Short mmCIF file of C-alpha atoms in Angstrom, two decimals:
data_model
loop_
_atom_site.label_atom_id
_atom_site.label_comp_id
_atom_site.label_asym_id
_atom_site.label_seq_id
_atom_site.Cartn_x
_atom_site.Cartn_y
_atom_site.Cartn_z
CA MET A 1 -34.42 2.98 -41.53
CA PRO A 2 -31.37 1.69 -39.68
CA ALA A 3 -28.01 3.23 -40.68
CA PRO A 4 -25.70 0.66 -42.39
CA ALA A 5 -22.84 -0.59 -40.37
CA PRO A 6 -19.49 1.35 -41.18
CA ARG A 7 -16.72 -0.36 -42.84
CA SER A 8 -13.08 -0.62 -41.76
CA ASN A 9 -9.96 -2.72 -42.61
CA GLU A 10 -9.38 -3.38 -39.05
CA HIS A 11 -11.96 -4.78 -36.55
CA PHE A 12 -11.35 -5.58 -32.93
CA ASP A 13 -13.36 -6.78 -30.04
CA VAL A 14 -12.43 -3.85 -28.01
CA ALA A 15 -10.88 -0.35 -28.67
CA VAL A 16 -9.45 1.40 -25.70
CA VAL A 17 -8.48 5.08 -25.94
CA GLY A 18 -5.89 6.04 -23.57
CA GLY A 19 -2.50 4.44 -22.61
CA GLY A 20 -2.27 5.11 -18.93
CA ALA A 21 -2.74 2.56 -16.17
CA ALA A 22 -6.33 2.44 -16.63
CA GLY A 23 -6.33 1.87 -20.42
CA LEU A 24 -3.60 -0.76 -19.96
CA HIS A 25 -5.57 -2.50 -17.29
CA VAL A 26 -8.72 -2.52 -19.47
CA ALA A 27 -6.75 -3.95 -22.47
CA LEU A 28 -5.15 -6.64 -20.32
CA GLU A 29 -8.39 -7.83 -18.71
CA ALA A 30 -10.20 -7.96 -22.15
CA ALA A 31 -7.31 -9.98 -23.60
CA GLU A 32 -7.35 -12.43 -20.81
CA GLY A 33 -10.98 -13.05 -21.83
CA GLY A 34 -9.87 -13.86 -25.44
CA ALA A 35 -10.85 -10.49 -26.87
CA THR A 36 -8.72 -8.60 -29.56
CA VAL A 37 -7.81 -5.23 -28.42
CA ALA A 38 -6.67 -1.86 -30.06
CA LEU A 39 -5.12 0.38 -27.54
CA ILE A 40 -4.97 3.92 -28.91
CA SER A 41 -2.52 6.39 -27.01
CA ARG A 42 -1.64 9.81 -28.71
CA LYS A 43 1.57 10.03 -26.66
CA SER A 44 4.12 7.40 -25.80
CA LEU A 45 3.07 5.12 -22.89
CA ALA A 46 5.91 6.69 -20.99
CA GLU A 47 4.22 10.15 -21.19
CA SER A 48 0.95 9.38 -19.46
CA ALA A 49 -0.17 10.87 -16.15
CA SER A 50 -0.02 7.48 -14.73
CA PHE A 51 3.73 7.10 -15.58
CA TRP A 52 4.49 10.29 -13.64
CA ALA A 53 2.27 9.73 -10.55
CA GLN A 54 4.57 9.62 -7.55
CA GLY A 55 1.90 8.81 -4.98
CA GLY A 56 1.02 5.31 -4.11
CA LEU A 57 -2.32 3.47 -4.14
CA ALA A 58 -4.87 3.58 -1.32
CA ALA A 59 -6.40 0.21 -0.28
CA ALA A 60 -7.76 -0.99 3.02
CA ILE A 61 -5.71 -4.13 3.31
CA ALA A 62 -4.21 -3.74 6.83
CA ALA A 63 -5.83 -5.79 9.63
CA ASP A 64 -6.91 -2.72 11.56
CA ASP A 65 -8.48 -0.98 8.55
CA SER A 66 -11.53 -1.35 6.41
CA PRO A 67 -13.31 -0.20 3.18
CA ALA A 68 -15.88 1.58 5.49
CA ARG A 69 -13.35 3.53 7.19
CA HIS A 70 -11.58 4.27 3.79
CA ALA A 71 -14.84 5.47 2.51
CA GLU A 72 -15.27 7.93 5.51
CA ASP A 73 -11.88 9.37 4.87
CA THR A 74 -12.44 9.85 1.17
CA ILE A 75 -15.78 11.56 1.69
CA ASN A 76 -14.27 13.88 4.41
CA ALA A 77 -11.50 14.67 2.21
CA GLY A 78 -13.63 15.50 -0.62
CA ARG A 79 -15.71 17.86 1.61
CA ALA A 80 -18.87 15.64 1.03
CA LEU A 81 -18.59 16.44 -2.72
CA CYS A 82 -17.87 12.85 -3.70
CA ASP A 83 -20.49 10.62 -5.33
CA PRO A 84 -21.07 8.12 -2.68
CA ARG A 85 -21.77 5.33 -5.21
CA ALA A 86 -18.27 5.96 -6.79
CA VAL A 87 -16.61 6.10 -3.54
CA GLU A 88 -18.11 2.72 -2.62
CA VAL A 89 -16.71 1.25 -5.81
CA LEU A 90 -13.31 2.69 -5.15
CA VAL A 91 -12.88 1.39 -1.75
CA SER A 92 -14.59 -1.89 -2.11
CA GLU A 93 -12.54 -2.81 -5.13
CA ALA A 94 -9.12 -1.41 -4.33
CA PRO A 95 -7.70 -4.30 -2.45
CA ALA A 96 -8.62 -6.66 -5.18
CA ALA A 97 -6.89 -4.05 -7.68
CA VAL A 98 -3.84 -4.27 -5.75
CA ALA A 99 -3.80 -8.16 -5.87
CA LYS A 100 -4.48 -7.97 -9.53
CA LEU A 101 -1.49 -5.62 -10.13
CA ILE A 102 0.63 -8.14 -8.19
CA SER A 103 -0.60 -10.99 -10.37
CA TYR A 104 0.67 -8.91 -13.57
CA GLY A 105 4.01 -8.53 -11.82
CA VAL A 106 4.07 -5.19 -9.91
CA GLN A 107 6.43 -5.42 -7.09
CA PHE A 108 5.04 -3.23 -4.29
CA ASP A 109 7.33 -2.29 -1.58
CA ARG A 110 7.52 -4.68 1.45
CA GLU A 111 8.79 -4.62 5.08
CA GLU A 112 11.67 -7.03 6.12
CA ASP A 113 8.79 -9.51 7.35
CA GLY A 114 7.23 -9.57 3.76
CA GLU A 115 4.15 -7.39 4.73
CA PHE A 116 3.22 -4.46 2.65
CA ALA A 117 5.19 -1.27 3.63
CA LEU A 118 1.92 0.78 4.12
CA ALA A 119 2.34 4.55 4.45
CA LEU A 120 0.15 7.21 6.20
CA GLU A 121 -0.60 10.18 3.87
CA GLY A 122 -2.86 13.10 3.79
CA GLY A 123 -6.48 12.61 4.23
CA HIS A 124 -6.11 9.19 5.50
CA SER A 125 -6.62 8.03 9.17
CA ALA A 126 -4.87 4.54 8.67
CA ARG A 127 -1.91 3.32 6.99
CA ARG A 128 -3.03 2.23 3.50
CA ILE A 129 -0.85 3.50 0.92
CA VAL A 130 1.23 1.09 -1.07
CA HIS A 131 4.16 2.04 -3.08
CA ALA A 132 6.23 0.52 -5.73
CA GLY A 133 9.89 1.68 -5.90
CA GLY A 134 9.28 4.62 -3.44
CA ALA A 135 8.14 7.52 -5.35
CA ALA A 136 8.18 5.79 -8.53
CA THR A 137 4.94 4.03 -8.14
CA GLY A 138 3.35 5.22 -11.37
CA GLN A 139 6.45 4.26 -13.51
CA ALA A 140 6.71 0.78 -11.88
CA ILE A 141 2.95 0.01 -12.60
CA THR A 142 2.91 1.44 -16.11
CA ARG A 143 6.25 -0.19 -17.21
CA CYS A 144 4.75 -3.48 -15.84
CA LEU A 145 1.39 -3.28 -17.50
CA ALA A 146 2.98 -1.88 -20.84
CA GLY A 147 5.29 -4.97 -20.90
CA ARG A 148 2.45 -7.34 -20.35
CA ALA A 149 0.49 -5.75 -23.22
CA ALA A 150 3.54 -5.87 -25.57
CA GLU A 151 3.80 -9.64 -24.78
CA SER A 152 0.09 -10.30 -25.59
CA GLY A 153 -0.67 -11.43 -29.13
CA LEU A 154 -4.16 -9.96 -28.71
CA ILE A 155 -3.30 -6.30 -27.98
CA LYS A 156 -2.26 -4.03 -30.69
CA VAL A 157 -0.68 -0.80 -29.10
CA LEU A 158 -0.96 2.26 -31.29
CA GLU A 159 1.43 4.89 -29.72
CA GLY A 160 1.33 8.40 -31.40
CA ALA A 161 -2.13 7.79 -32.64
CA SER A 162 -4.94 10.28 -31.95
CA ALA A 163 -8.61 9.58 -31.63
CA LEU A 164 -10.39 12.22 -33.51
CA ALA A 165 -13.91 11.11 -32.83
CA LEU A 166 -16.05 8.32 -31.61
CA TRP A 167 -17.42 6.36 -34.78
CA SER A 168 -21.04 6.54 -33.85
CA ASN A 169 -24.60 7.26 -34.81
CA ASP A 170 -27.90 7.48 -32.89
CA GLU A 171 -27.95 3.85 -32.45
CA ARG A 172 -24.55 2.85 -31.31
CA CYS A 173 -20.74 3.27 -31.39
CA TRP A 174 -18.94 1.38 -33.89
CA GLY A 175 -15.36 2.18 -32.89
CA VAL A 176 -12.88 5.13 -33.33
CA ILE A 177 -11.85 7.63 -36.01
CA THR A 178 -8.18 8.05 -35.52
CA ASP A 179 -5.49 10.05 -37.57
CA ARG A 180 -4.52 6.72 -38.93
CA GLY A 181 -7.92 5.78 -40.22
CA PRO A 182 -11.15 4.26 -38.67
CA LEU A 183 -10.95 1.19 -36.22
CA ARG A 184 -14.07 -0.61 -35.88
CA ALA A 185 -14.76 -2.28 -32.48
CA ASP A 186 -17.62 -4.05 -30.92
CA ALA A 187 -16.98 -2.32 -27.61
CA THR A 188 -15.19 1.10 -27.10
CA VAL A 189 -13.74 2.14 -23.64
CA MET A 190 -12.50 5.69 -22.97
CA ALA A 191 -9.64 5.78 -20.45
CA THR A 192 -8.09 9.18 -21.23
CA GLY A 193 -7.89 10.54 -17.71
CA GLY A 194 -8.64 14.05 -16.61
CA GLY A 195 -8.07 17.61 -17.70
CA ALA A 196 -5.84 19.21 -15.22
CA ALA A 197 -3.38 20.30 -18.07
CA LEU A 198 -6.11 22.81 -19.19
CA TRP A 199 -4.50 25.05 -16.37
CA SER A 200 -1.39 26.77 -16.58
CA ARG A 201 -0.10 25.64 -13.33
CA THR A 202 -0.30 21.70 -13.16
CA THR A 203 1.82 18.72 -12.47
CA ASN A 204 0.14 16.84 -15.14
CA PRO A 205 1.63 15.99 -18.49
CA TRP A 206 0.43 18.20 -21.40
CA GLY A 207 -1.98 15.42 -22.85
CA ALA A 208 -4.17 15.77 -19.77
CA VAL A 209 -6.87 17.87 -21.50
CA ALA A 210 -10.00 15.89 -21.04
CA ALA A 211 -10.10 14.92 -24.66
CA GLY A 212 -12.00 11.68 -23.88
CA ALA A 213 -14.85 13.58 -22.15
CA VAL A 214 -15.02 15.86 -25.27
CA LEU A 215 -15.12 12.95 -27.69
CA ALA A 216 -17.75 11.19 -25.65
CA HIS A 217 -19.84 14.39 -25.17
CA GLN A 218 -19.77 15.02 -29.05
CA ALA A 219 -21.06 11.38 -29.58
CA GLY A 220 -23.97 12.01 -27.26
CA ALA A 221 -22.81 10.86 -23.87
CA GLU A 222 -24.04 12.57 -20.75
CA LEU A 223 -21.13 13.92 -18.67
CA ALA A 224 -21.36 14.32 -14.78
CA GLY A 225 -19.03 15.42 -11.97
CA LEU A 226 -16.70 17.47 -14.24
CA GLU A 227 -15.73 19.81 -11.31
#
């Protein structure tokens, strides 16, 4: 007999766990489509790994560059341990992602002639790194996306709220159990980042402990590529 649907005082179209650039982007994309969104971040949006990221974004947008060349560089830098399918998604969608960030209001650094100030960085064979505010790229992107989320009437940002578990059974995920109570959602997105803060020597903020992967695993998701 199917389990009854859970009850909650709050029901959203989408619940996003994670307040970094990825979570904010998902929330904005969903809201653009008319969805109501709950964005759950156990820290301030200014404490995410995205906020503190000083490097730029890699995208093959120069005339003498290409996604294929970007893919080759990525696989070589990863010592051939990369998932080729993931690399293909990364390099093929990167230019459009930069364009989308610009549409949100992110001001990437430009040359005097208006072209992108592309940098050449480790592991890359071409100038393809875009920055915003020099080394403050993460702050520039996160502040811009957070501002857009705050302006949206469809996004409810829950800073300081912790996701304790995914609200699920053998049939589906119903939403998220938080320390403020359950949030029911038709779709749930985990965007909590990696687990670099599990190590004593790290440049990541304290919250980067792979919490999202743990919650997903506890709910029955299969994990891959954790190394």
